[in-house]
PDB file of C-alpha atoms in Angstrom:
ATOM      1  CA  MET A   1     -10.836 -12.767   6.707  1.00 75.00           C
ATOM      2  CA  TRP A   2      -7.114 -12.791   7.932  1.00 83.00           C
ATOM      3  CA  LYS A   3      -5.913 -13.241   4.361  1.00 90.00           C
ATOM      4  CA  LEU A   4      -7.052  -9.668   3.555  1.00 94.00           C
ATOM      5  CA  GLY A   5      -4.669  -8.347   6.273  1.00 93.00           C
ATOM      6  CA  GLY A   6      -1.707  -8.095   3.865  1.00 93.00           C
ATOM      7  CA  GLY A   7      -3.661  -5.871   1.377  1.00 95.00           C
ATOM      8  CA  ILE A   8      -5.103  -3.688   4.279  1.00 95.00           C
ATOM      9  CA  PHE A   9      -1.454  -3.238   5.574  1.00 94.00           C
ATOM     10  CA  LEU A  10      -0.299  -2.495   1.994  1.00 94.00           C
ATOM     11  CA  GLY A  11      -3.052   0.095   1.535  1.00 94.00           C
ATOM     12  CA  TRP A  12      -2.224   1.821   4.659  1.00 92.00           C
ATOM     13  CA  GLY A  13       1.408   2.110   3.708  1.00 86.00           C
ATOM     14  CA  MET A  14       0.527   3.315   0.202  1.00 89.00           C
ATOM     15  CA  GLY A  15      -1.738   6.015   1.599  1.00 90.00           C
ATOM     16  CA  GLY A  16       0.869   7.175   4.068  1.00 84.00           C
ATOM     17  CA  ASN A  17       3.557   7.354   1.299  1.00 80.00           C
ATOM     18  CA  ASP A  18       1.673   8.369  -1.768  1.00 84.00           C
ATOM     19  CA  PHE A  19      -0.480  11.182  -0.337  1.00 87.00           C
ATOM     20  CA  ALA A  20       2.620  13.377  -0.735  1.00 81.00           C
ATOM     21  CA  ASN A  21       2.582  12.745  -4.531  1.00 81.00           C
ATOM     22  CA  ILE A  22      -0.854  14.318  -4.785  1.00 88.00           C
ATOM     23  CA  PHE A  23      -0.898  17.208  -2.305  1.00 87.00           C
ATOM     24  CA  GLY A  24       2.754  17.433  -1.224  1.00 80.00           C
ATOM     25  CA  PRO A  25       3.757  20.355  -3.496  1.00 74.00           C
ATOM     26  CA  SER A  26       0.597  22.294  -2.715  1.00 81.00           C
ATOM     27  CA  VAL A  27       0.861  21.890   1.142  1.00 83.00           C
ATOM     28  CA  SER A  28       4.669  22.585   1.010  1.00 76.00           C
ATOM     29  CA  THR A  29       4.039  25.864  -0.666  1.00 76.00           C
ATOM     30  CA  GLY A  30       1.306  26.923   1.827  1.00 82.00           C
ATOM     31  CA  LEU A  31      -1.497  27.089  -0.804  1.00 84.00           C
ATOM     32  CA  VAL A  32      -3.570  24.253   0.888  1.00 89.00           C
ATOM     33  CA  ARG A  33      -3.745  23.319   4.537  1.00 90.00           C
ATOM     34  CA  TYR A  34      -2.679  19.961   5.613  1.00 88.00           C
ATOM     35  CA  ARG A  35      -6.066  19.030   7.101  1.00 91.00           C
ATOM     36  CA  THR A  36      -7.993  20.272   4.057  1.00 94.00           C
ATOM     37  CA  ALA A  37      -5.718  18.228   1.827  1.00 93.00           C
ATOM     38  CA  VAL A  38      -6.281  15.118   3.877  1.00 93.00           C
ATOM     39  CA  ALA A  39     -10.043  15.574   3.732  1.00 95.00           C
ATOM     40  CA  CYS A  40     -10.210  16.195  -0.010  1.00 96.00           C
ATOM     41  CA  CYS A  41      -7.783  13.442  -0.829  1.00 95.00           C
ATOM     42  CA  SER A  42      -9.689  10.821   1.288  1.00 96.00           C
ATOM     43  CA  LEU A  43     -12.965  11.661  -0.329  1.00 97.00           C
ATOM     44  CA  PHE A  44     -11.980  11.775  -4.000  1.00 98.00           C
ATOM     45  CA  LEU A  45      -9.463   8.838  -3.632  1.00 97.00           C
ATOM     46  CA  LEU A  46     -12.319   6.699  -2.483  1.00 97.00           C
ATOM     47  CA  ALA A  47     -14.467   7.864  -5.285  1.00 98.00           C
ATOM     48  CA  GLY A  48     -11.929   7.002  -7.882  1.00 98.00           C
ATOM     49  CA  ALA A  49     -11.291   3.563  -6.481  1.00 97.00           C
ATOM     50  CA  VAL A  50     -14.948   2.623  -6.470  1.00 97.00           C
ATOM     51  CA  ILE A  51     -15.935   4.138  -9.913  1.00 97.00           C
ATOM     52  CA  GLU A  52     -12.895   3.278 -11.918  1.00 97.00           C
ATOM     53  CA  GLY A  53     -10.809   0.947  -9.761  1.00 96.00           C
ATOM     54  CA  PRO A  54     -12.007  -2.283 -11.342  1.00 95.00           C
ATOM     55  CA  LYS A  55     -10.422  -1.252 -14.752  1.00 95.00           C
ATOM     56  CA  CYS A  56      -6.907  -2.226 -13.396  1.00 94.00           C
ATOM     57  CA  MET A  57      -7.767  -5.204 -11.353  1.00 92.00           C
ATOM     58  CA  ALA A  58      -7.234  -7.729 -14.078  1.00 87.00           C
ATOM     59  CA  THR A  59      -3.559  -6.838 -14.464  1.00 87.00           C
ATOM     60  CA  MET A  60      -2.438  -8.705 -11.309  1.00 82.00           C
ATOM     61  CA  GLY A  61      -4.095 -11.949 -12.538  1.00 78.00           C
ATOM     62  CA  LYS A  62      -2.317 -11.808 -15.919  1.00 84.00           C
ATOM     63  CA  LEU A  63       1.179 -11.607 -14.248  1.00 84.00           C
ATOM     64  CA  GLY A  64       0.744 -15.090 -12.725  1.00 78.00           C
ATOM     65  CA  SER A  65      -1.628 -17.496 -11.139  1.00 81.00           C
ATOM     66  CA  LEU A  66      -2.209 -17.059  -7.392  1.00 88.00           C
ATOM     67  CA  THR A  67      -3.834 -19.005  -4.770  1.00 90.00           C
ATOM     68  CA  GLU A  68      -5.437 -17.271  -1.717  1.00 92.00           C
ATOM     69  CA  ASN A  69      -2.537 -17.997   0.493  1.00 92.00           C
ATOM     70  CA  GLU A  70      -0.073 -16.658  -2.250  1.00 92.00           C
ATOM     71  CA  ALA A  71      -2.053 -13.546  -2.613  1.00 93.00           C
ATOM     72  CA  PHE A  72      -1.697 -12.885   1.102  1.00 94.00           C
ATOM     73  CA  ILE A  73       1.994 -13.444   0.922  1.00 94.00           C
ATOM     74  CA  ALA A  74       2.385 -11.063  -2.099  1.00 94.00           C
ATOM     75  CA  ALA A  75       0.476  -8.377  -0.424  1.00 95.00           C
ATOM     76  CA  LEU A  76       2.262  -8.731   2.855  1.00 95.00           C
ATOM     77  CA  ALA A  77       5.711  -8.704   1.261  1.00 95.00           C
ATOM     78  CA  ALA A  78       4.874  -5.510  -0.698  1.00 94.00           C
ATOM     79  CA  ALA A  79       3.364  -3.951   2.358  1.00 94.00           C
ATOM     80  CA  LEU A  80       6.589  -4.504   4.431  1.00 94.00           C
ATOM     81  CA  VAL A  81       8.643  -2.948   1.797  1.00 90.00           C
ATOM     82  CA  MET A  82       6.385  -0.026   1.524  1.00 84.00           C
ATOM     83  CA  ALA A  83       6.402   0.421   5.189  1.00 83.00           C
ATOM     84  CA  LEU A  84      10.187   0.488   5.252  1.00 84.00           C
ATOM     85  CA  LEU A  85      10.450   3.087   2.593  1.00 75.00           C
ATOM     86  CA  THR A  86       7.751   5.229   4.094  1.00 70.00           C
ATOM     87  CA  TRP A  87       9.689   5.109   7.437  1.00 77.00           C
ATOM     88  CA  LEU A  88      12.819   6.250   5.597  1.00 74.00           C
ATOM     89  CA  ALA A  89      10.623   9.140   4.105  1.00 65.00           C
ATOM     90  CA  LEU A  90      11.288   8.072   0.578  1.00 66.00           C
ATOM     91  CA  PRO A  91       8.626   8.136  -2.209  1.00 62.00           C
ATOM     92  CA  ALA A  92       8.072   4.350  -3.077  1.00 70.00           C
ATOM     93  CA  SER A  93       6.099   2.668  -5.877  1.00 84.00           C
ATOM     94  CA  ALA A  94       3.391   0.322  -4.509  1.00 87.00           C
ATOM     95  CA  SER A  95       2.971  -0.756  -8.072  1.00 89.00           C
ATOM     96  CA  GLN A  96       6.543  -1.999  -8.202  1.00 90.00           C
ATOM     97  CA  ALA A  97       6.291  -3.524  -4.845  1.00 92.00           C
ATOM     98  CA  ILE A  98       3.364  -5.748  -5.518  1.00 94.00           C
ATOM     99  CA  VAL A  99       4.392  -6.598  -9.102  1.00 92.00           C
ATOM    100  CA  GLY A 100       7.872  -7.633  -7.706  1.00 93.00           C
ATOM    101  CA  ALA A 101       6.058  -9.745  -5.071  1.00 94.00           C
ATOM    102  CA  VAL A 102       3.757 -11.412  -7.480  1.00 92.00           C
ATOM    103  CA  LEU A 103       6.784 -12.128  -9.822  1.00 90.00           C
ATOM    104  CA  GLY A 104       8.695 -13.552  -6.852  1.00 92.00           C
ATOM    105  CA  ILE A 105       5.991 -15.985  -6.138  1.00 91.00           C
ATOM    106  CA  GLY A 106       5.636 -16.862  -9.722  1.00 87.00           C
ATOM    107  CA  ALA A 107       9.242 -17.536  -9.863  1.00 86.00           C
ATOM    108  CA  PHE A 108       8.962 -20.057  -7.096  1.00 86.00           C
ATOM    109  CA  SER A 109       5.930 -21.688  -8.576  1.00 80.00           C
ATOM    110  CA  GLY A 110       6.807 -21.543 -12.237  1.00 78.00           C
ATOM    111  CA  THR A 111       3.699 -19.412 -13.101  1.00 73.00           C
ATOM    112  CA  MET A 112       5.333 -16.123 -14.030  1.00 73.00           C
ATOM    113  CA  GLU A 113       3.880 -14.422 -17.280  1.00 75.00           C
ATOM    114  CA  PHE A 114       6.951 -12.597 -18.683  1.00 75.00           C
ATOM    115  CA  PHE A 115       4.953 -11.094 -21.722  1.00 78.00           C
ATOM    116  CA  LYS A 116       2.501  -9.219 -19.473  1.00 80.00           C
ATOM    117  CA  PHE A 117       5.349  -8.119 -17.219  1.00 85.00           C
ATOM    118  CA  TYR A 118       7.185  -6.532 -20.162  1.00 88.00           C
ATOM    119  CA  GLN A 119       3.971  -4.596 -21.056  1.00 88.00           C
ATOM    120  CA  VAL A 120       3.849  -3.394 -17.433  1.00 89.00           C
ATOM    121  CA  LEU A 121       7.456  -2.533 -17.536  1.00 88.00           C
ATOM    122  CA  VAL A 122       7.013  -0.376 -20.623  1.00 92.00           C
ATOM    123  CA  CYS A 123       4.207   1.578 -18.875  1.00 92.00           C
ATOM    124  CA  TRP A 124       6.522   2.162 -15.828  1.00 88.00           C
ATOM    125  CA  LEU A 125       9.211   3.570 -18.063  1.00 87.00           C
ATOM    126  CA  LEU A 126       6.804   5.692 -19.816  1.00 92.00           C
ATOM    127  CA  THR A 127       5.142   7.070 -16.615  1.00 92.00           C
ATOM    128  CA  PRO A 128       8.008   9.579 -15.482  1.00 89.00           C
ATOM    129  CA  VAL A 129       8.555  10.562 -19.168  1.00 91.00           C
ATOM    130  CA  ALA A 130       4.977  11.388 -19.816  1.00 96.00           C
ATOM    131  CA  ALA A 131       4.605  13.258 -16.615  1.00 94.00           C
ATOM    132  CA  ALA A 132       7.729  15.297 -17.513  1.00 93.00           C
ATOM    133  CA  LEU A 133       6.340  16.162 -21.010  1.00 95.00           C
ATOM    134  CA  PHE A 134       2.839  16.948 -19.625  1.00 96.00           C
ATOM    135  CA  SER A 135       4.451  19.235 -17.020  1.00 94.00           C
ATOM    136  CA  PHE A 136       6.765  20.874 -19.318  1.00 94.00           C
ATOM    137  CA  PHE A 137       4.077  21.857 -21.846  1.00 95.00           C
ATOM    138  CA  LEU A 138       1.499  22.672 -19.278  1.00 95.00           C
ATOM    139  CA  TYR A 139       3.857  25.041 -17.567  1.00 94.00           C
ATOM    140  CA  ALA A 140       4.964  26.699 -20.853  1.00 89.00           C
ATOM    141  CA  GLY A 141       1.331  27.037 -22.101  1.00 91.00           C
ATOM    142  CA  LEU A 142      -0.445  28.070 -18.792  1.00 93.00           C
ATOM    143  CA  ALA A 143       2.285  30.336 -17.749  1.00 91.00           C
ATOM    144  CA  ARG A 144       1.581  32.711 -20.565  1.00 91.00           C
ATOM    145  CA  LEU A 145      -2.286  32.905 -19.994  1.00 92.00           C
ATOM    146  CA  PHE A 146      -1.693  33.233 -16.204  1.00 92.00           C
ATOM    147  CA  ASN A 147       0.828  36.050 -16.496  1.00 89.00           C
ATOM    148  CA  ARG A 148      -1.266  37.897 -19.041  1.00 90.00           C
ATOM    149  CA  TYR A 149      -4.760  37.733 -17.501  1.00 91.00           C
ATOM    150  CA  VAL A 150      -4.066  37.389 -13.739  1.00 91.00           C
ATOM    151  CA  THR A 151      -2.230  40.514 -12.853  1.00 88.00           C
ATOM    152  CA  THR A 152      -2.776  41.455  -9.295  1.00 90.00           C
ATOM    153  CA  VAL A 153      -1.214  39.595  -6.217  1.00 88.00           C
ATOM    154  CA  TYR A 154      -4.570  38.973  -4.625  1.00 89.00           C
ATOM    155  CA  ARG A 155      -6.040  37.318  -7.900  1.00 92.00           C
ATOM    156  CA  ARG A 156      -2.913  35.243  -8.358  1.00 90.00           C
ATOM    157  CA  ARG A 157      -3.191  33.884  -4.855  1.00 89.00           C
ATOM    158  CA  LEU A 158      -6.888  33.086  -5.192  1.00 92.00           C
ATOM    159  CA  VAL A 159      -6.503  31.547  -8.666  1.00 93.00           C
ATOM    160  CA  LEU A 160      -3.640  29.336  -7.548  1.00 91.00           C
ATOM    161  CA  SER A 161      -5.301  28.327  -4.289  1.00 91.00           C
ATOM    162  CA  VAL A 162      -8.356  27.166  -6.030  1.00 94.00           C
ATOM    163  CA  GLY A 163      -6.390  25.544  -8.896  1.00 94.00           C
ATOM    164  CA  VAL A 164      -4.087  23.486  -6.716  1.00 92.00           C
ATOM    165  CA  LEU A 165      -7.092  22.275  -4.579  1.00 94.00           C
ATOM    166  CA  LEU A 166      -8.941  21.222  -7.709  1.00 96.00           C
ATOM    167  CA  ALA A 167      -5.982  19.637  -9.260  1.00 95.00           C
ATOM    168  CA  GLY A 168      -5.348  17.740  -5.983  1.00 94.00           C
ATOM    169  CA  CYS A 169      -8.851  16.426  -5.948  1.00 97.00           C
ATOM    170  CA  TYR A 170      -8.556  15.295  -9.483  1.00 97.00           C
ATOM    171  CA  GLY A 171      -5.157  13.691  -8.602  1.00 96.00           C
ATOM    172  CA  SER A 172      -6.695  12.056  -5.627  1.00 97.00           C
ATOM    173  CA  TYR A 173      -9.488  10.571  -7.955  1.00 98.00           C
ATOM    174  CA  SER A 174      -6.925   9.389 -10.551  1.00 97.00           C
ATOM    175  CA  PHE A 175      -4.709   7.896  -7.827  1.00 96.00           C
ATOM    176  CA  GLY A 176      -7.597   5.785  -6.303  1.00 97.00           C
ATOM    177  CA  ALA A 177      -8.791   4.724  -9.810  1.00 97.00           C
ATOM    178  CA  ASN A 178      -5.275   3.585 -10.824  1.00 96.00           C
ATOM    179  CA  ASN A 179      -3.570   2.241  -7.682  1.00 95.00           C
ATOM    180  CA  VAL A 180      -6.302   0.462  -5.746  1.00 96.00           C
ATOM    181  CA  ALA A 181      -5.519  -2.576  -7.813  1.00 95.00           C
ATOM    182  CA  ASN A 182      -2.076  -2.552  -6.267  1.00 94.00           C
ATOM    183  CA  VAL A 183      -3.765  -3.171  -2.934  1.00 95.00           C
ATOM    184  CA  THR A 184      -6.460  -5.727  -3.540  1.00 96.00           C
ATOM    185  CA  GLY A 185      -5.914  -6.898  -7.173  1.00 94.00           C
ATOM    186  CA  VAL A 186      -4.070 -10.071  -6.026  1.00 94.00           C
ATOM    187  CA  TYR A 187      -7.224 -11.019  -4.124  1.00 96.00           C
ATOM    188  CA  VAL A 188      -9.221 -10.662  -7.311  1.00 94.00           C
ATOM    189  CA  ALA A 189      -6.612 -12.717  -9.197  1.00 90.00           C
ATOM    190  CA  SER A 190      -6.931 -15.499  -6.589  1.00 92.00           C
ATOM    191  CA  GLY A 191     -10.727 -15.495  -6.622  1.00 92.00           C
ATOM    192  CA  LEU A 192     -11.038 -14.202  -2.990  1.00 93.00           C
ATOM    193  CA  LEU A 193     -12.735 -10.922  -3.948  1.00 95.00           C
ATOM    194  CA  GLN A 194     -14.871  -9.633  -6.764  1.00 95.00           C
ATOM    195  CA  PRO A 195     -13.614  -6.364  -8.303  1.00 95.00           C
ATOM    196  CA  ARG A 196     -16.142  -3.995  -6.906  1.00 95.00           C
ATOM    197  CA  LEU A 197     -15.747  -5.188  -3.391  1.00 96.00           C
ATOM    198  CA  ALA A 198     -11.988  -5.285  -3.835  1.00 96.00           C
ATOM    199  CA  SER A 199     -12.022  -1.572  -5.019  1.00 97.00           C
ATOM    200  CA  LEU A 200     -14.058  -0.541  -1.999  1.00 97.00           C
ATOM    201  CA  LEU A 201     -11.776  -2.401   0.616  1.00 97.00           C
ATOM    202  CA  GLY A 202      -8.686  -1.213  -1.127  1.00 97.00           C
ATOM    203  CA  GLY A 203      -9.869   2.368  -1.273  1.00 97.00           C
ATOM    204  CA  LEU A 204     -10.707   2.412   2.398  1.00 97.00           C
ATOM    205  CA  ALA A 205      -7.350   0.905   3.262  1.00 96.00           C
ATOM    206  CA  ILE A 206      -5.456   3.564   1.327  1.00 96.00           C
ATOM    207  CA  VAL A 207      -7.540   6.303   2.992  1.00 96.00           C
ATOM    208  CA  SER A 208      -6.499   4.939   6.464  1.00 95.00           C
ATOM    209  CA  GLY A 209      -2.936   5.580   5.606  1.00 92.00           C
ATOM    210  CA  VAL A 210      -3.692   9.095   4.430  1.00 92.00           C
ATOM    211  CA  LEU A 211      -5.510   9.903   7.661  1.00 91.00           C
ATOM    212  CA  THR A 212      -2.812   8.537  10.019  1.00 88.00           C
ATOM    213  CA  TYR A 213       0.688   8.346   8.559  1.00 79.00           C
ATOM    214  CA  SER A 214       1.077  10.768   5.521  1.00 78.00           C
ATOM    215  CA  TYR A 215       2.975  13.750   6.838  1.00 73.00           C
ATOM    216  CA  ARG A 216       6.681  12.804   6.670  1.00 66.00           C
ATOM    217  CA  VAL A 217       7.146  11.918   3.062  1.00 66.00           C
ATOM    218  CA  MET A 218       5.556  15.226   1.976  1.00 65.00           C
ATOM    219  CA  LEU A 219       8.744  17.414   2.317  1.00 56.00           C
ATOM    220  CA  THR A 220      10.795  15.030   0.044  1.00 57.00           C
ATOM    221  CA  VAL A 221       8.418  15.483  -2.845  1.00 53.00           C
ATOM    222  CA  GLY A 222       7.527  19.169  -2.239  1.00 52.00           C
ATOM    223  CA  LYS A 223      10.874  20.596  -1.528  1.00 54.00           C
ATOM    224  CA  LYS A 224      13.874  18.419  -2.041  1.00 55.00           C
ATOM    225  CA  ILE A 225      13.727  17.651  -5.684  1.00 54.00           C
ATOM    226  CA  VAL A 226      12.966  20.998  -7.096  1.00 56.00           C
ATOM    227  CA  PRO A 227      12.110  24.135  -4.947  1.00 61.00           C
ATOM    228  CA  LEU A 228       8.530  24.781  -6.152  1.00 72.00           C
ATOM    229  CA  ASP A 229       6.613  27.995  -6.276  1.00 82.00           C
ATOM    230  CA  ALA A 230       2.808  28.065  -6.191  1.00 84.00           C
ATOM    231  CA  PHE A 231       2.260  27.964 -10.000  1.00 90.00           C
ATOM    232  CA  SER A 232       4.867  25.065 -10.303  1.00 87.00           C
ATOM    233  CA  ALA A 233       2.955  23.066  -7.573  1.00 85.00           C
ATOM    234  CA  PHE A 234      -0.255  23.459  -9.620  1.00 91.00           C
ATOM    235  CA  VAL A 235       1.371  22.283 -12.790  1.00 92.00           C
ATOM    236  CA  ALA A 236       3.111  19.273 -11.208  1.00 89.00           C
ATOM    237  CA  THR A 237      -0.093  18.167  -9.447  1.00 90.00           C
ATOM    238  CA  MET A 238      -2.053  18.477 -12.668  1.00 94.00           C
ATOM    239  CA  ALA A 239       0.493  16.568 -14.739  1.00 95.00           C
ATOM    240  CA  ASN A 240       0.600  13.707 -12.244  1.00 93.00           C
ATOM    241  CA  ALA A 241      -3.262  13.405 -12.169  1.00 96.00           C
ATOM    242  CA  LEU A 242      -3.428  13.324 -16.115  1.00 97.00           C
ATOM    243  CA  VAL A 243      -0.781  10.490 -16.351  1.00 96.00           C
ATOM    244  CA  LEU A 244      -2.481   8.354 -13.716  1.00 96.00           C
ATOM    245  CA  HIS A 245      -5.807   8.693 -15.328  1.00 97.00           C
ATOM    246  CA  LEU A 246      -4.382   7.911 -18.767  1.00 97.00           C
ATOM    247  CA  PHE A 247      -2.899   4.669 -17.630  1.00 96.00           C
ATOM    248  CA  THR A 248      -6.105   3.843 -15.718  1.00 96.00           C
ATOM    249  CA  GLN A 249      -7.862   3.648 -19.154  1.00 96.00           C
ATOM    250  CA  VAL A 250      -5.107   1.400 -20.422  1.00 93.00           C
ATOM    251  CA  GLY A 251      -5.719  -0.842 -17.445  1.00 93.00           C
ATOM    252  CA  VAL A 252      -2.252  -0.737 -15.970  1.00 93.00           C
ATOM    253  CA  PRO A 253      -1.437   0.307 -12.404  1.00 93.00           C
ATOM    254  CA  VAL A 254       1.539   2.611 -12.488  1.00 92.00           C
ATOM    255  CA  SER A 255       3.676   4.482  -9.902  1.00 88.00           C
ATOM    256  CA  SER A 256       2.272   7.849  -8.613  1.00 87.00           C
ATOM    257  CA  SER A 257       5.807   8.384  -7.226  1.00 80.00           C
ATOM    258  CA  GLN A 258       7.374   8.165 -10.715  1.00 83.00           C
ATOM    259  CA  ALA A 259       4.663  10.308 -12.062  1.00 89.00           C
ATOM    260  CA  VAL A 260       5.055  13.113  -9.589  1.00 83.00           C
ATOM    261  CA  VAL A 261       8.830  12.995  -9.730  1.00 81.00           C
ATOM    262  CA  GLY A 262       8.801  13.223 -13.569  1.00 87.00           C
ATOM    263  CA  ALA A 263       6.246  16.050 -13.265  1.00 89.00           C
ATOM    264  CA  VAL A 264       8.416  18.032 -10.733  1.00 83.00           C
ATOM    265  CA  VAL A 265      11.621  17.463 -12.896  1.00 85.00           C
ATOM    266  CA  GLY A 266       9.578  18.796 -15.972  1.00 89.00           C
ATOM    267  CA  VAL A 267       8.851  21.896 -14.089  1.00 86.00           C
ATOM    268  CA  GLY A 268      12.544  22.197 -13.155  1.00 82.00           C
ATOM    269  CA  LEU A 269      13.509  21.802 -16.818  1.00 83.00           C
ATOM    270  CA  VAL A 270      11.264  24.705 -17.835  1.00 83.00           C
ATOM    271  CA  LYS A 271      12.539  27.023 -15.020  1.00 73.00           C
ATOM    272  CA  ASP A 272      16.153  26.109 -14.758  1.00 66.00           C
ATOM    273  CA  PHE A 273      17.680  22.573 -14.997  1.00 58.00           C
ATOM    274  CA  LYS A 274      20.292  23.541 -12.240  1.00 61.00           C
ATOM    275  CA  THR A 275      17.392  23.763  -9.765  1.00 58.00           C
ATOM    276  CA  VAL A 276      16.814  19.975 -10.085  1.00 62.00           C
ATOM    277  CA  SER A 277      18.337  18.128  -7.191  1.00 64.00           C
ATOM    278  CA  ASN A 278      20.409  15.303  -8.786  1.00 71.00           C
ATOM    279  CA  ARG A 279      21.334  13.785  -5.389  1.00 69.00           C
ATOM    280  CA  MET A 280      17.599  13.401  -4.399  1.00 62.00           C
ATOM    281  CA  ILE A 281      16.657  12.137  -7.930  1.00 69.00           C
ATOM    282  CA  GLY A 282      19.491   9.554  -7.452  1.00 74.00           C
ATOM    283  CA  ILE A 283      18.166   8.439  -3.996  1.00 64.00           C
ATOM    284  CA  ILE A 284      14.512   8.085  -5.378  1.00 65.00           C
ATOM    285  CA  ALA A 285      15.756   6.175  -8.348  1.00 71.00           C
ATOM    286  CA  ALA A 286      17.802   3.866  -6.152  1.00 72.00           C
ATOM    287  CA  GLY A 287      14.396   3.287  -4.147  1.00 68.00           C
ATOM    288  CA  TRP A 288      12.620   2.437  -7.428  1.00 72.00           C
ATOM    289  CA  LEU A 289      15.243  -0.266  -8.060  1.00 79.00           C
ATOM    290  CA  PHE A 290      15.212  -1.604  -4.547  1.00 84.00           C
ATOM    291  CA  THR A 291      11.454  -1.739  -4.346  1.00 87.00           C
ATOM    292  CA  PRO A 292      10.567  -4.598  -6.897  1.00 89.00           C
ATOM    293  CA  LEU A 293      13.807  -6.514  -6.226  1.00 90.00           C
ATOM    294  CA  SER A 294      13.441  -6.515  -2.445  1.00 91.00           C
ATOM    295  CA  SER A 295       9.668  -7.292  -2.536  1.00 93.00           C
ATOM    296  CA  GLY A 296      10.296 -10.032  -4.953  1.00 94.00           C
ATOM    297  CA  LEU A 297      13.056 -11.641  -2.969  1.00 94.00           C
ATOM    298  CA  LEU A 298      10.989 -11.251   0.141  1.00 95.00           C
ATOM    299  CA  ALA A 299       7.841 -12.845  -1.403  1.00 95.00           C
ATOM    300  CA  TYR A 300       9.886 -15.671  -2.722  1.00 94.00           C
ATOM    301  CA  GLY A 301      11.414 -16.382   0.648  1.00 94.00           C
ATOM    302  CA  MET A 302       8.021 -16.180   2.411  1.00 93.00           C
ATOM    303  CA  ARG A 303       6.534 -18.470  -0.194  1.00 91.00           C
ATOM    304  CA  TRP A 304       9.426 -21.019   0.215  1.00 89.00           C
ATOM    305  CA  LEU A 305       8.929 -20.874   4.077  1.00 88.00           C
ATOM    306  CA  PHE A 306       5.213 -21.585   3.618  1.00 82.00           C
ATOM    307  CA  PHE A 307       6.036 -24.408   1.274  1.00 74.00           C
ATOM    308  CA  TRP A 308       8.508 -25.822   3.834  1.00 78.00           C
ATOM    309  CA  ALA A 309       6.088 -25.378   6.701  1.00 75.00           C
ATOM    310  CA  LYS A 310       3.502 -27.404   4.816  1.00 69.00           C
ATOM    311  CA  GLY A 311       5.981 -30.132   4.375  1.00 56.00           C
ATOM    312  CA  GLY A 312       6.385 -29.640   0.556  1.00 49.00           C
TER     313      GLY A 312
END
């Protein structure tokens, strides 16, 4: 059905943008090959979407009532914003894009649910903070064990290579479980899809983006926020995965971009605060503000055009 096109486009953009949040640090440090990362991410992402994806589907419906046409408009508006930020090679939040679009339509139709939005907003604010804390304490705790028991260069390389690959697989699973609702949750809210089918279709759409358009954003996450060594890449990837899985149990889709940036900053705080690129953090933060505002305005304008075309 053509109305699913907006969600498929959004999933493709999300996969192209957010793959870097999971395997970017590992690939940029040379621990995992790009093709290996793509294969592992695709498999575990789809598994997470199918197994736990329905847990977050109800959130979109609680933000406002949507018709099938409005679901298409919301997904398309969010997808266009994600495509723009991906083209600019900036980490973007699909969660913020789709929520902004739903709220934009809700503002037009008068169905916006502010209370649920405030709950989602609190989760958004907690995401980078929680990731930074996870990363900080993981680094501090695991570094002692690693330095004490893994002493040779060969063993260090082997342990870290296996560790970042496993962390990336877990991160891919958590990402699929948490973020698939951003792709097709609006269709569940409108009654067009059932949660299980929506999770499968959304997962496949995200995987298509990973397979075809994921390379450019990787350098922004892996190298331009904080220069990462192999151990730091492992810690940042694991912290990102833990945060996404935590919020999946709460039932709120959150930003993997916010999580990984928080995790990378947490590593930077352990090592040396001066290594954190304030300029890149500022650029990414500006993208976070731009994402929900622009998708909300775009969805509002598209909904108005649809209303006008139908003659009111």
